[in-house]
Amino acid sequence: MPSFRDARSIILDNVKPLAEMTVPLADALGRIASRDLFAPWDLPFCDNSAMDGYAVRAADCKTLPATLSVVGFLPAGDEQAQPPLKSGCAVRIMTGAPIPPGCNAVVPIEETETAGDQVLIKRRVQPRQHLRLRGADVPSGARYLAAGTRLRPAEIGMLAAMGQALVPVHRKARVAILSTGDELVELGDSPASGKVINSNALSLAAAVRETGAEPVLIGIARDDRDSHRQKIAEGFDYDALITSAGVSTGDRDLVREILAELGASELFWKVDIKPGGPTAFATWHERPIFALPGNPVSTMVTFELLVKPALLRMMGQRQVIRPFLRGIMAEDAHKQTGKVNFIRVTLKKRHGRYLAFCAGDQHTGVLSTMTRCDALAALPSEASFIAAGSEVDLLLLRDVDLVAEERELG
Ligand code: AMP
Ligand code: MG
């Protein structure tokens, strides 16, 4: 039985980035750049002022206060070629305006006093102070964006500054989500006795969307072979297929049997984790198929551990494995040996360290513990008892920094 790390490696070895396309920059947030991009020009484009103040020659300001004649005004956006700045002179300048030739410093307005058409410089002036020199941010020809980078607002701004109106990215993965089980009713129907609302489809769709991929709900396969055949075959039309439930050893667990019948190759079944032990992974004509267990928490945890890195890889992201954060168990924990247990924990921060507390009932059907938790704590396979105070690996499930700070114990 593979460890979850080995299982993840097998999966990552069997997926590859999807085709390239271009998108308008305004729609590129969250997409993954498919190429290295190089600066077509210097950023900034020309030497300019970083402050509102006076453009001066630093050598004119050696004895303080220095008195200079104000010979001009340079607003931002001015395109006129400026005459060279003569010794003993200063030009009033706005932030972003190109500096005149001969100027090698800008004195902020706060460090000056005006007297008629003269300006008094009251503080020491260093050559190059408050200048933004041509190419100092990014020189022309330099790589400013690496292939495989997720585009955040900062990258969007950089791309705009480089004039990149269309951005090369990888295609979004279209991911089919198939639920299985006779007990399932769709969202909108009321849950009668013995019935369960198909919540996995919605939680999986949300999780898929969070990766930047596009979920497509293809419905429910009922617990008979024909229904499984038809629905699984429908799922083969997408870039990836995620199924939930029907993957254990029950009489009506048909997913693996039908996958095999339809020609999919299974690369593993069962992983050394709890929840999520019975997860299977297969490919069909190079398309990945993730057969996840049906208990809602197992479905979400296995998505996080095994499916998410694969979807990110398919969309071209370079860094797909989220590293664990080190924390401390705040309470004793008991478990059976033989599987890595991912337990749902809440976090508090004390003296800069994360303390993990059991978030509640750890049964894999219990959704409320999942909504309450901040992270999964990975309890090692061989351990049967983890004492309070032990170090533990944490996989964050929310941007916990703020939450945990609010709960800071002091
Ligand atoms: P199974 O693997 O088919 O035995 O399902 C395991 C458990 O997961 C059962 O309690 C199911 O009711 C539950 N379950 C299966 N599919 C879903 C689903 N789509 N949404 C919510 N719960 C589900
Ligand atoms: Mg079932």
GROMACS .gro file of C-alpha atoms and ligand atoms in nm:
model
  434
    1MET     CA    1   0.000   0.000   0.000
    2PRO     CA    2   0.161   0.332  -0.101
    3SER     CA    3   0.215   0.611   0.148
    4PHE     CA    4   0.029   0.926   0.057
    5ARG     CA    5   0.358   1.074  -0.065
    6ASP     CA    6   0.418   0.776  -0.295
    7ALA     CA    7   0.056   0.785  -0.408
    8ARG     CA    8   0.093   1.154  -0.486
    9SER     CA    9   0.412   1.087  -0.683
   10ILE     CA   10   0.241   0.817  -0.888
   11ILE     CA   11  -0.039   1.063  -0.965
   12LEU     CA   12   0.197   1.348  -1.053
   13ASP     CA   13   0.396   1.116  -1.280
   14ASN     CA   14   0.076   1.051  -1.472
   15VAL     CA   15  -0.049   1.401  -1.537
   16LYS     CA   16   0.097   1.671  -1.754
   17PRO     CA   17   0.029   2.036  -1.827
   18LEU     CA   18  -0.260   2.106  -2.062
   19ALA     CA   19  -0.225   2.302  -2.385
   20GLU     CA   20  -0.135   2.669  -2.395
   21MET     CA   21  -0.375   2.948  -2.481
   22THR     CA   22  -0.383   3.323  -2.438
   23VAL     CA   23  -0.623   3.521  -2.224
   24PRO     CA   24  -0.680   3.897  -2.196
   25LEU     CA   25  -0.486   4.032  -1.902
   26ALA     CA   26  -0.806   4.144  -1.729
   27ASP     CA   27  -0.919   3.779  -1.716
   28ALA     CA   28  -0.584   3.632  -1.616
   29LEU     CA   29  -0.611   3.639  -1.237
   30GLY     CA   30  -0.545   3.292  -1.096
   31ARG     CA   31  -0.424   3.148  -1.427
   32ILE     CA   32  -0.079   2.994  -1.460
   33ALA     CA   33   0.175   3.153  -1.695
   34SER     CA   34   0.283   2.899  -1.957
   35ARG     CA   35   0.603   3.077  -2.060
   36ASP     CA   36   0.888   3.279  -1.923
   37LEU     CA   37   0.828   3.643  -2.008
   38PHE     CA   38   1.102   3.899  -2.073
   39ALA     CA   39   1.087   4.276  -2.037
   40PRO     CA   40   1.034   4.448  -2.376
   41TRP     CA   41   1.163   4.775  -2.228
   42ASP     CA   42   1.320   4.921  -1.918
   43LEU     CA   43   1.096   4.963  -1.615
   44PRO     CA   44   1.077   5.247  -1.537
   45PHE     CA   45   1.100   5.363  -1.894
   46CYS     CA   46   1.307   5.673  -1.807
   47ASP     CA   47   1.476   5.830  -1.504
   48ASN     CA   48   1.204   6.005  -1.305
   49SER     CA   49   1.125   6.161  -0.973
   50ALA     CA   50   1.006   5.952  -0.679
   51MET     CA   51   0.880   6.257  -0.489
   52ASP     CA   52   0.708   6.591  -0.528
   53GLY     CA   53   0.985   6.846  -0.480
   54TYR     CA   54   1.275   7.002  -0.667
   55ALA     CA   55   1.509   6.849  -0.923
   56VAL     CA   56   1.860   6.966  -0.835
   57ARG     CA   57   2.230   6.901  -0.886
   58ALA     CA   58   2.353   6.752  -0.557
   59ALA     CA   59   2.685   6.938  -0.592
   60ASP     CA   60   2.494   7.270  -0.568
   61CYS     CA   61   2.365   7.179  -0.223
   62LYS     CA   62   2.689   7.117  -0.035
   63THR     CA   63   2.654   7.415   0.200
   64LEU     CA   64   2.322   7.443   0.376
   65PRO     CA   65   2.088   7.607   0.338
   66ALA     CA   66   2.154   7.625  -0.035
   67THR     CA   67   1.966   7.883  -0.241
   68LEU     CA   68   1.873   7.784  -0.596
   69SER     CA   69   1.679   7.967  -0.868
   70VAL     CA   70   1.360   7.791  -0.968
   71VAL     CA   71   1.368   7.785  -1.349
   72GLY     CA   72   1.083   7.555  -1.442
   73PHE     CA   73   0.796   7.325  -1.350
   74LEU     CA   74   0.773   6.957  -1.452
   75PRO     CA   75   0.436   6.788  -1.396
   76ALA     CA   76   0.395   6.410  -1.430
   77GLY     CA   77   0.314   6.305  -1.784
   78ASP     CA   78   0.518   6.586  -1.940
   79GLU     CA   79   0.666   6.471  -2.268
   80GLN     CA   80   0.865   6.784  -2.361
   81ALA     CA   81   1.240   6.740  -2.394
   82GLN     CA   82   1.388   6.937  -2.106
   83PRO     CA   83   1.688   7.169  -2.132
   84PRO     CA   84   1.982   7.062  -1.913
   85LEU     CA   85   1.963   7.182  -1.553
   86LYS     CA   86   2.222   7.456  -1.503
   87SER     CA   87   2.434   7.489  -1.194
   88GLY     CA   88   2.262   7.695  -0.924
   89CYS     CA   89   1.918   7.612  -1.060
   90ALA     CA   90   1.632   7.387  -0.958
   91VAL     CA   91   1.315   7.271  -1.131
   92ARG     CA   92   0.989   7.212  -0.946
   93ILE     CA   93   0.900   6.848  -1.021
   94MET     CA   94   0.610   6.612  -0.952
   95THR     CA   95   0.630   6.240  -0.870
   96GLY     CA   96   0.671   6.038  -1.189
   97ALA     CA   97   0.792   6.328  -1.407
   98PRO     CA   98   1.110   6.261  -1.608
   99ILE     CA   99   1.407   6.442  -1.456
  100PRO     CA  100   1.592   6.698  -1.670
  101PRO     CA  101   1.945   6.619  -1.793
  102GLY     CA  102   2.208   6.724  -1.540
  103CYS     CA  103   1.979   6.669  -1.241
  104ASN     CA  104   2.104   6.392  -1.012
  105ALA     CA  105   1.879   6.430  -0.708
  106VAL     CA  106   1.530   6.531  -0.603
  107VAL     CA  107   1.470   6.722  -0.281
  108PRO     CA  108   1.126   6.652  -0.130
  109ILE     CA  109   0.908   6.957  -0.090
  110GLU     CA  110   0.909   6.907   0.289
  111GLU     CA  111   1.285   6.972   0.301
  112THR     CA  112   1.261   7.307   0.123
  113GLU     CA  113   1.127   7.657   0.167
  114THR     CA  114   1.028   7.883  -0.120
  115ALA     CA  115   1.120   8.249  -0.133
  116GLY     CA  116   0.985   8.422  -0.446
  117ASP     CA  117   1.144   8.247  -0.742
  118GLN     CA  118   1.408   8.090  -0.526
  119VAL     CA  119   1.407   7.774  -0.319
  120LEU     CA  120   1.598   7.710   0.001
  121ILE     CA  121   1.737   7.358   0.043
  122LYS     CA  122   1.760   7.287   0.415
  123ARG     CA  123   1.875   6.925   0.439
  124ARG     CA  124   2.176   6.733   0.311
  125VAL     CA  125   2.132   6.607  -0.045
  126GLN     CA  126   2.279   6.273  -0.153
  127PRO     CA  127   2.344   6.211  -0.522
  128ARG     CA  128   2.065   5.987  -0.667
  129GLN     CA  129   1.827   6.050  -0.379
  130HIS     CA  130   1.456   6.014  -0.461
  131LEU     CA  131   1.524   5.914  -0.820
  132ARG     CA  132   1.372   5.615  -0.997
  133LEU     CA  133   1.636   5.526  -1.250
  134ARG     CA  134   1.556   5.383  -1.588
  135GLY     CA  135   1.547   5.000  -1.571
  136ALA     CA  136   1.614   4.991  -1.196
  137ASP     CA  137   1.296   4.791  -1.135
  138VAL     CA  138   1.333   4.555  -1.433
  139PRO     CA  139   1.592   4.613  -1.706
  140SER     CA  140   1.494   4.553  -2.067
  141GLY     CA  141   1.543   4.187  -2.161
  142ALA     CA  142   1.529   4.053  -1.806
  143ARG     CA  143   1.292   3.769  -1.719
  144TYR     CA  144   1.016   3.923  -1.513
  145LEU     CA  145   0.781   3.625  -1.494
  146ALA     CA  146   0.864   3.254  -1.482
  147ALA     CA  147   0.657   2.986  -1.653
  148GLY     CA  148   0.449   2.803  -1.395
  149THR     CA  149   0.373   3.110  -1.185
  150ARG     CA  150   0.018   3.167  -1.062
  151LEU     CA  151  -0.093   3.517  -1.152
  152ARG     CA  152  -0.183   3.723  -0.847
  153PRO     CA  153  -0.266   4.095  -0.849
  154ALA     CA  154   0.110   4.173  -0.830
  155GLU     CA  155   0.186   3.969  -1.144
  156ILE     CA  156  -0.114   4.124  -1.322
  157GLY     CA  157   0.026   4.470  -1.245
  158MET     CA  158   0.372   4.372  -1.369
  159LEU     CA  159   0.228   4.227  -1.691
  160ALA     CA  160   0.035   4.549  -1.750
  161ALA     CA  161   0.348   4.758  -1.694
  162MET     CA  162   0.518   4.542  -1.957
  163GLY     CA  163   0.238   4.601  -2.207
  164GLN     CA  164   0.133   4.233  -2.208
  165ALA     CA  165  -0.234   4.267  -2.306
  166LEU     CA  166  -0.266   3.895  -2.386
  167VAL     CA  167  -0.109   3.647  -2.149
  168PRO     CA  168   0.008   3.296  -2.238
  169VAL     CA  169  -0.142   3.053  -1.986
  170HIS     CA  170  -0.236   2.688  -1.968
  171ARG     CA  171  -0.587   2.579  -2.046
  172LYS     CA  172  -0.809   2.531  -1.741
  173ALA     CA  173  -0.872   2.167  -1.662
  174ARG     CA  174  -1.238   2.068  -1.710
  175VAL     CA  175  -1.304   1.824  -1.433
  176ALA     CA  176  -1.605   1.591  -1.428
  177ILE     CA  177  -1.751   1.516  -1.086
  178LEU     CA  178  -1.953   1.199  -1.050
  179SER     CA  179  -2.126   1.081  -0.735
  180THR     CA  180  -2.231   0.722  -0.686
  181GLY     CA  181  -2.494   0.564  -0.466
  182ASP     CA  182  -2.862   0.470  -0.451
  183GLU     CA  183  -2.905   0.669  -0.130
  184LEU     CA  184  -2.822   1.003  -0.290
  185VAL     CA  185  -3.071   1.277  -0.369
  186GLU     CA  186  -2.978   1.601  -0.538
  187LEU     CA  187  -2.955   1.939  -0.373
  188GLY     CA  188  -3.307   2.083  -0.366
  189ASP     CA  189  -3.476   1.754  -0.275
  190SER     CA  190  -3.550   1.700   0.091
  191PRO     CA  191  -3.359   1.418   0.253
  192ALA     CA  192  -3.611   1.142   0.330
  193SER     CA  193  -3.527   0.858   0.567
  194GLY     CA  194  -3.243   0.656   0.424
  195LYS     CA  195  -3.151   0.927   0.176
  196VAL     CA  196  -2.849   1.154   0.178
  197ILE     CA  197  -2.809   1.482  -0.009
  198ASN     CA  198  -2.532   1.462  -0.267
  199SER     CA  199  -2.310   1.708  -0.081
  200ASN     CA  200  -1.985   1.564  -0.215
  201ALA     CA  201  -2.061   1.693  -0.563
  202LEU     CA  202  -2.087   2.047  -0.429
  203SER     CA  203  -1.786   2.033  -0.197
  204LEU     CA  204  -1.576   1.878  -0.473
  205ALA     CA  205  -1.691   2.137  -0.727
  206ALA     CA  206  -1.593   2.411  -0.485
  207ALA     CA  207  -1.256   2.252  -0.420
  208VAL     CA  208  -1.195   2.212  -0.794
  209ARG     CA  209  -1.288   2.575  -0.851
  210GLU     CA  210  -1.046   2.686  -0.580
  211THR     CA  211  -0.758   2.532  -0.775
  212GLY     CA  212  -0.858   2.743  -1.076
  213ALA     CA  213  -0.999   2.446  -1.268
  214GLU     CA  214  -1.353   2.420  -1.401
  215PRO     CA  215  -1.584   2.165  -1.236
  216VAL     CA  216  -1.864   1.998  -1.432
  217LEU     CA  217  -2.123   1.806  -1.230
  218ILE     CA  218  -2.225   1.503  -1.433
  219GLY     CA  219  -2.474   1.366  -1.182
  220ILE     CA  220  -2.517   1.040  -0.995
  221ALA     CA  221  -2.440   0.684  -1.095
  222ARG     CA  222  -2.685   0.448  -0.929
  223ASP     CA  223  -2.562   0.126  -0.770
  224ASP     CA  224  -2.599  -0.089  -1.080
  225ARG     CA  225  -2.353  -0.170  -1.354
  226ASP     CA  226  -2.539  -0.004  -1.640
  227SER     CA  227  -2.569   0.326  -1.461
  228HIS     CA  228  -2.201   0.315  -1.364
  229ARG     CA  229  -2.098   0.226  -1.721
  230GLN     CA  230  -2.295   0.510  -1.869
  231LYS     CA  231  -2.187   0.777  -1.619
  232ILE     CA  232  -1.821   0.681  -1.600
  233ALA     CA  233  -1.800   0.676  -1.981
  234GLU     CA  234  -1.951   1.025  -1.978
  235GLY     CA  235  -1.677   1.132  -1.735
  236PHE     CA  236  -1.408   1.017  -1.980
  237ASP     CA  237  -1.494   1.316  -2.203
  238TYR     CA  238  -1.326   1.558  -1.962
  239ASP     CA  239  -0.966   1.636  -1.873
  240ALA     CA  240  -1.007   1.452  -1.543
  241LEU     CA  241  -1.276   1.255  -1.363
  242ILE     CA  242  -1.337   1.253  -0.990
  243THR     CA  243  -1.581   0.999  -0.851
  244SER     CA  244  -1.696   0.969  -0.493
  245ALA     CA  245  -1.806   0.656  -0.303
  246GLY     CA  246  -1.843   0.299  -0.423
  247VAL     CA  247  -1.471   0.231  -0.404
  248SER     CA  248  -1.449   0.004  -0.097
  249THR     CA  249  -1.521  -0.366  -0.079
  250GLY     CA  250  -1.900  -0.362  -0.043
  251ASP     CA  251  -2.118  -0.568  -0.281
  252ARG     CA  252  -2.237  -0.249  -0.445
  253ASP     CA  253  -1.900  -0.078  -0.470
  254LEU     CA  254  -1.874  -0.087  -0.847
  255VAL     CA  255  -1.649   0.200  -0.947
  256ARG     CA  256  -1.322   0.005  -0.980
  257GLU     CA  257  -1.488  -0.290  -1.153
  258ILE     CA  258  -1.650  -0.069  -1.416
  259LEU     CA  259  -1.337   0.142  -1.464
  260ALA     CA  260  -1.146  -0.179  -1.543
  261GLU     CA  261  -1.424  -0.302  -1.773
  262LEU     CA  262  -1.413   0.026  -1.966
  263GLY     CA  263  -1.038  -0.007  -2.017
  264ALA     CA  264  -0.897   0.224  -1.750
  265SER     CA  265  -0.565   0.119  -1.595
  266GLU     CA  266  -0.557   0.127  -1.217
  267LEU     CA  267  -0.227   0.252  -1.076
  268PHE     CA  268  -0.313   0.204  -0.711
  269TRP     CA  269  -0.599   0.121  -0.483
  270LYS     CA  270  -0.571   0.195  -0.110
  271VAL     CA  271  -0.336   0.444   0.045
  272ASP     CA  272  -0.174   0.440   0.388
  273ILE     CA  273  -0.398   0.718   0.522
  274LYS     CA  274  -0.706   0.765   0.734
  275PRO     CA  275  -0.944   0.909   0.632
  276GLY     CA  276  -0.929   0.817   0.267
  277GLY     CA  277  -0.778   0.467   0.278
  278PRO     CA  278  -0.973   0.314  -0.013
  279THR     CA  279  -0.881   0.581  -0.269
  280ALA     CA  280  -0.803   0.449  -0.617
  281PHE     CA  281  -0.624   0.616  -0.905
  282ALA     CA  282  -0.648   0.513  -1.268
  283THR     CA  283  -0.587   0.657  -1.611
  284TRP     CA  284  -0.791   0.623  -1.926
  285HIS     CA  285  -0.609   0.736  -2.241
  286GLU     CA  286  -0.381   0.955  -2.029
  287ARG     CA  287  -0.673   1.113  -1.845
  288PRO     CA  288  -0.650   1.090  -1.469
  289ILE     CA  289  -0.936   0.932  -1.277
  290PHE     CA  290  -0.956   0.982  -0.905
  291ALA     CA  291  -1.191   0.739  -0.734
  292LEU     CA  292  -1.238   0.888  -0.388
  293PRO     CA  293  -1.419   0.734  -0.094
  294GLY     CA  294  -1.770   0.861  -0.026
  295ASN     CA  295  -1.770   0.971   0.333
  296PRO     CA  296  -1.774   1.348   0.298
  297VAL     CA  297  -1.460   1.409   0.504
  298SER     CA  298  -1.267   1.132   0.327
  299THR     CA  299  -1.365   1.289  -0.004
  300MET     CA  300  -1.239   1.633   0.095
  301VAL     CA  301  -0.919   1.513   0.261
  302THR     CA  302  -0.818   1.293  -0.031
  303PHE     CA  303  -0.895   1.578  -0.270
  304GLU     CA  304  -0.663   1.803  -0.073
  305LEU     CA  305  -0.382   1.548  -0.051
  306LEU     CA  306  -0.398   1.377  -0.388
  307VAL     CA  307  -0.623   1.550  -0.640
  308LYS     CA  308  -0.535   1.915  -0.589
  309PRO     CA  309  -0.163   1.879  -0.671
  310ALA     CA  310  -0.257   1.695  -0.990
  311LEU     CA  311  -0.502   1.962  -1.105
  312LEU     CA  312  -0.245   2.232  -1.033
  313ARG     CA  313   0.015   2.041  -1.235
  314MET     CA  314  -0.232   2.004  -1.523
  315MET     CA  315  -0.278   2.378  -1.529
  316GLY     CA  316   0.097   2.423  -1.540
  317GLN     CA  317   0.175   2.538  -1.187
  318ARG     CA  318   0.537   2.476  -1.095
  319GLN     CA  319   0.498   2.441  -0.720
  320VAL     CA  320   0.210   2.202  -0.656
  321ILE     CA  321   0.287   2.051  -0.318
  322ARG     CA  322   0.191   2.260  -0.023
  323PRO     CA  323   0.453   2.210   0.248
  324PHE     CA  324   0.346   2.117   0.597
  325LEU     CA  325   0.373   2.372   0.873
  326ARG     CA  326   0.527   2.258   1.202
  327GLY     CA  327   0.301   2.283   1.505
  328ILE     CA  328   0.261   2.137   1.851
  329MET     CA  329  -0.012   1.900   1.967
  330ALA     CA  330  -0.188   2.073   2.254
  331GLU     CA  331  -0.361   1.754   2.365
  332ASP     CA  332  -0.282   1.383   2.380
  333ALA     CA  333  -0.402   1.188   2.077
  334HIS     CA  334  -0.459   0.814   2.043
  335LYS     CA  335  -0.469   0.624   1.716
  336GLN     CA  336  -0.418   0.280   1.570
  337THR     CA  337  -0.079   0.204   1.421
  338GLY     CA  338  -0.045   0.137   1.049
  339LYS     CA  339  -0.183   0.450   0.883
  340VAL     CA  340  -0.105   0.818   0.882
  341ASN     CA  341  -0.406   0.978   1.047
  342PHE     CA  342  -0.509   1.322   0.931
  343ILE     CA  343  -0.706   1.462   1.219
  344ARG     CA  344  -0.904   1.782   1.201
  345VAL     CA  345  -0.766   2.042   1.440
  346THR     CA  346  -0.822   2.401   1.536
  347LEU     CA  347  -0.518   2.617   1.588
  348LYS     CA  348  -0.418   2.873   1.843
  349LYS     CA  349  -0.099   3.068   1.838
  350ARG     CA  350   0.115   3.093   2.146
  351HIS     CA  351   0.460   3.255   2.150
  352GLY     CA  352   0.469   3.241   1.773
  353ARG     CA  353   0.397   2.866   1.756
  354TYR     CA  354   0.083   2.694   1.636
  355LEU     CA  355  -0.089   2.475   1.893
  356ALA     CA  356  -0.326   2.210   1.754
  357PHE     CA  357  -0.644   2.112   1.935
  358CYS     CA  358  -0.876   1.832   1.828
  359ALA     CA  359  -1.163   2.003   1.642
  360GLY     CA  360  -1.426   1.745   1.748
  361ASP     CA  361  -1.562   1.406   1.642
  362GLN     CA  362  -1.315   1.258   1.392
  363HIS     CA  363  -1.552   1.013   1.220
  364THR     CA  364  -1.527   1.052   0.844
  365GLY     CA  365  -1.898   1.125   0.806
  366VAL     CA  366  -1.892   1.422   1.045
  367LEU     CA  367  -1.903   1.742   0.844
  368SER     CA  368  -1.925   1.986   1.135
  369THR     CA  369  -1.572   1.903   1.253
  370MET     CA  370  -1.456   1.974   0.902
  371THR     CA  371  -1.621   2.317   0.893
  372ARG     CA  372  -1.478   2.400   1.234
  373CYS     CA  373  -1.119   2.294   1.175
  374ASP     CA  374  -0.830   2.513   1.064
  375ALA     CA  375  -0.592   2.238   0.958
  376LEU     CA  376  -0.525   1.868   0.929
  377ALA     CA  377  -0.261   1.733   1.165
  378ALA     CA  378  -0.068   1.438   1.023
  379LEU     CA  379  -0.015   1.180   1.296
  380PRO     CA  380   0.259   0.936   1.190
  381SER     CA  381   0.173   0.587   1.068
  382GLU     CA  382   0.376   0.395   1.327
  383ALA     CA  383   0.255   0.594   1.631
  384SER     CA  384  -0.031   0.480   1.854
  385PHE     CA  385  -0.007   0.766   2.103
  386ILE     CA  386   0.096   1.125   2.044
  387ALA     CA  387   0.161   1.308   2.369
  388ALA     CA  388   0.062   1.669   2.422
  389GLY     CA  389   0.367   1.881   2.342
  390SER     CA  390   0.483   1.662   2.049
  391GLU     CA  391   0.571   1.831   1.723
  392VAL     CA  392   0.326   1.761   1.444
  393ASP     CA  393   0.292   1.838   1.071
  394LEU     CA  394  -0.001   2.062   0.984
  395LEU     CA  395  -0.173   2.107   0.650
  396LEU     CA  396  -0.354   2.438   0.662
  397LEU     CA  397  -0.711   2.440   0.533
  398ARG     CA  398  -0.773   2.809   0.580
  399ASP     CA  399  -0.570   3.125   0.585
  400VAL     CA  400  -0.519   3.068   0.946
  401ASP     CA  401  -0.274   3.346   1.029
  402LEU     CA  402  -0.547   3.597   1.101
  403VAL     CA  403  -0.782   3.357   1.274
  404ALA     CA  404  -0.506   3.223   1.495
  405GLU     CA  405  -0.377   3.569   1.579
  406GLU     CA  406  -0.725   3.668   1.692
  407ARG     CA  407  -0.723   3.368   1.920
  408GLU     CA  408  -0.373   3.446   2.047
  409LEU     CA  409  -0.339   3.328   2.405
  410GLY     CA  410  -0.049   3.559   2.492
  411AMP     P1  411  -1.991   0.417   0.004
  411AMP     O1  412  -1.847   0.430  -0.026
  411AMP     O2  413  -2.074   0.409  -0.119
  411AMP     O3  414  -2.017   0.304   0.098
  411AMP     O4  415  -2.033   0.550   0.081
  411AMP     C1  416  -1.977   0.579   0.204
  411AMP     C2  417  -2.059   0.682   0.277
  411AMP     O5  418  -2.049   0.807   0.213
  411AMP     C3  419  -2.207   0.655   0.290
  411AMP     O6  420  -2.248   0.686   0.421
  411AMP     C4  421  -2.269   0.748   0.192
  411AMP     O7  422  -2.400   0.783   0.226
  411AMP     C5  423  -2.176   0.867   0.196
  411AMP     N1  424  -2.180   0.931   0.067
  411AMP     C6  425  -2.155   0.869  -0.049
  411AMP     N2  426  -2.167   0.955  -0.152
  411AMP     C7  427  -2.200   1.075  -0.099
  411AMP     C8  428  -2.224   1.201  -0.156
  411AMP     N3  429  -2.218   1.222  -0.287
  411AMP     N4  430  -2.254   1.303  -0.074
  411AMP     C9  431  -2.260   1.282   0.060
  411AMP     N5  432  -2.237   1.164   0.118
  411AMP    C10  433  -2.208   1.060   0.041
  412MG      MG  434  -2.231   0.354  -0.210
   0.00000   0.00000   0.00000
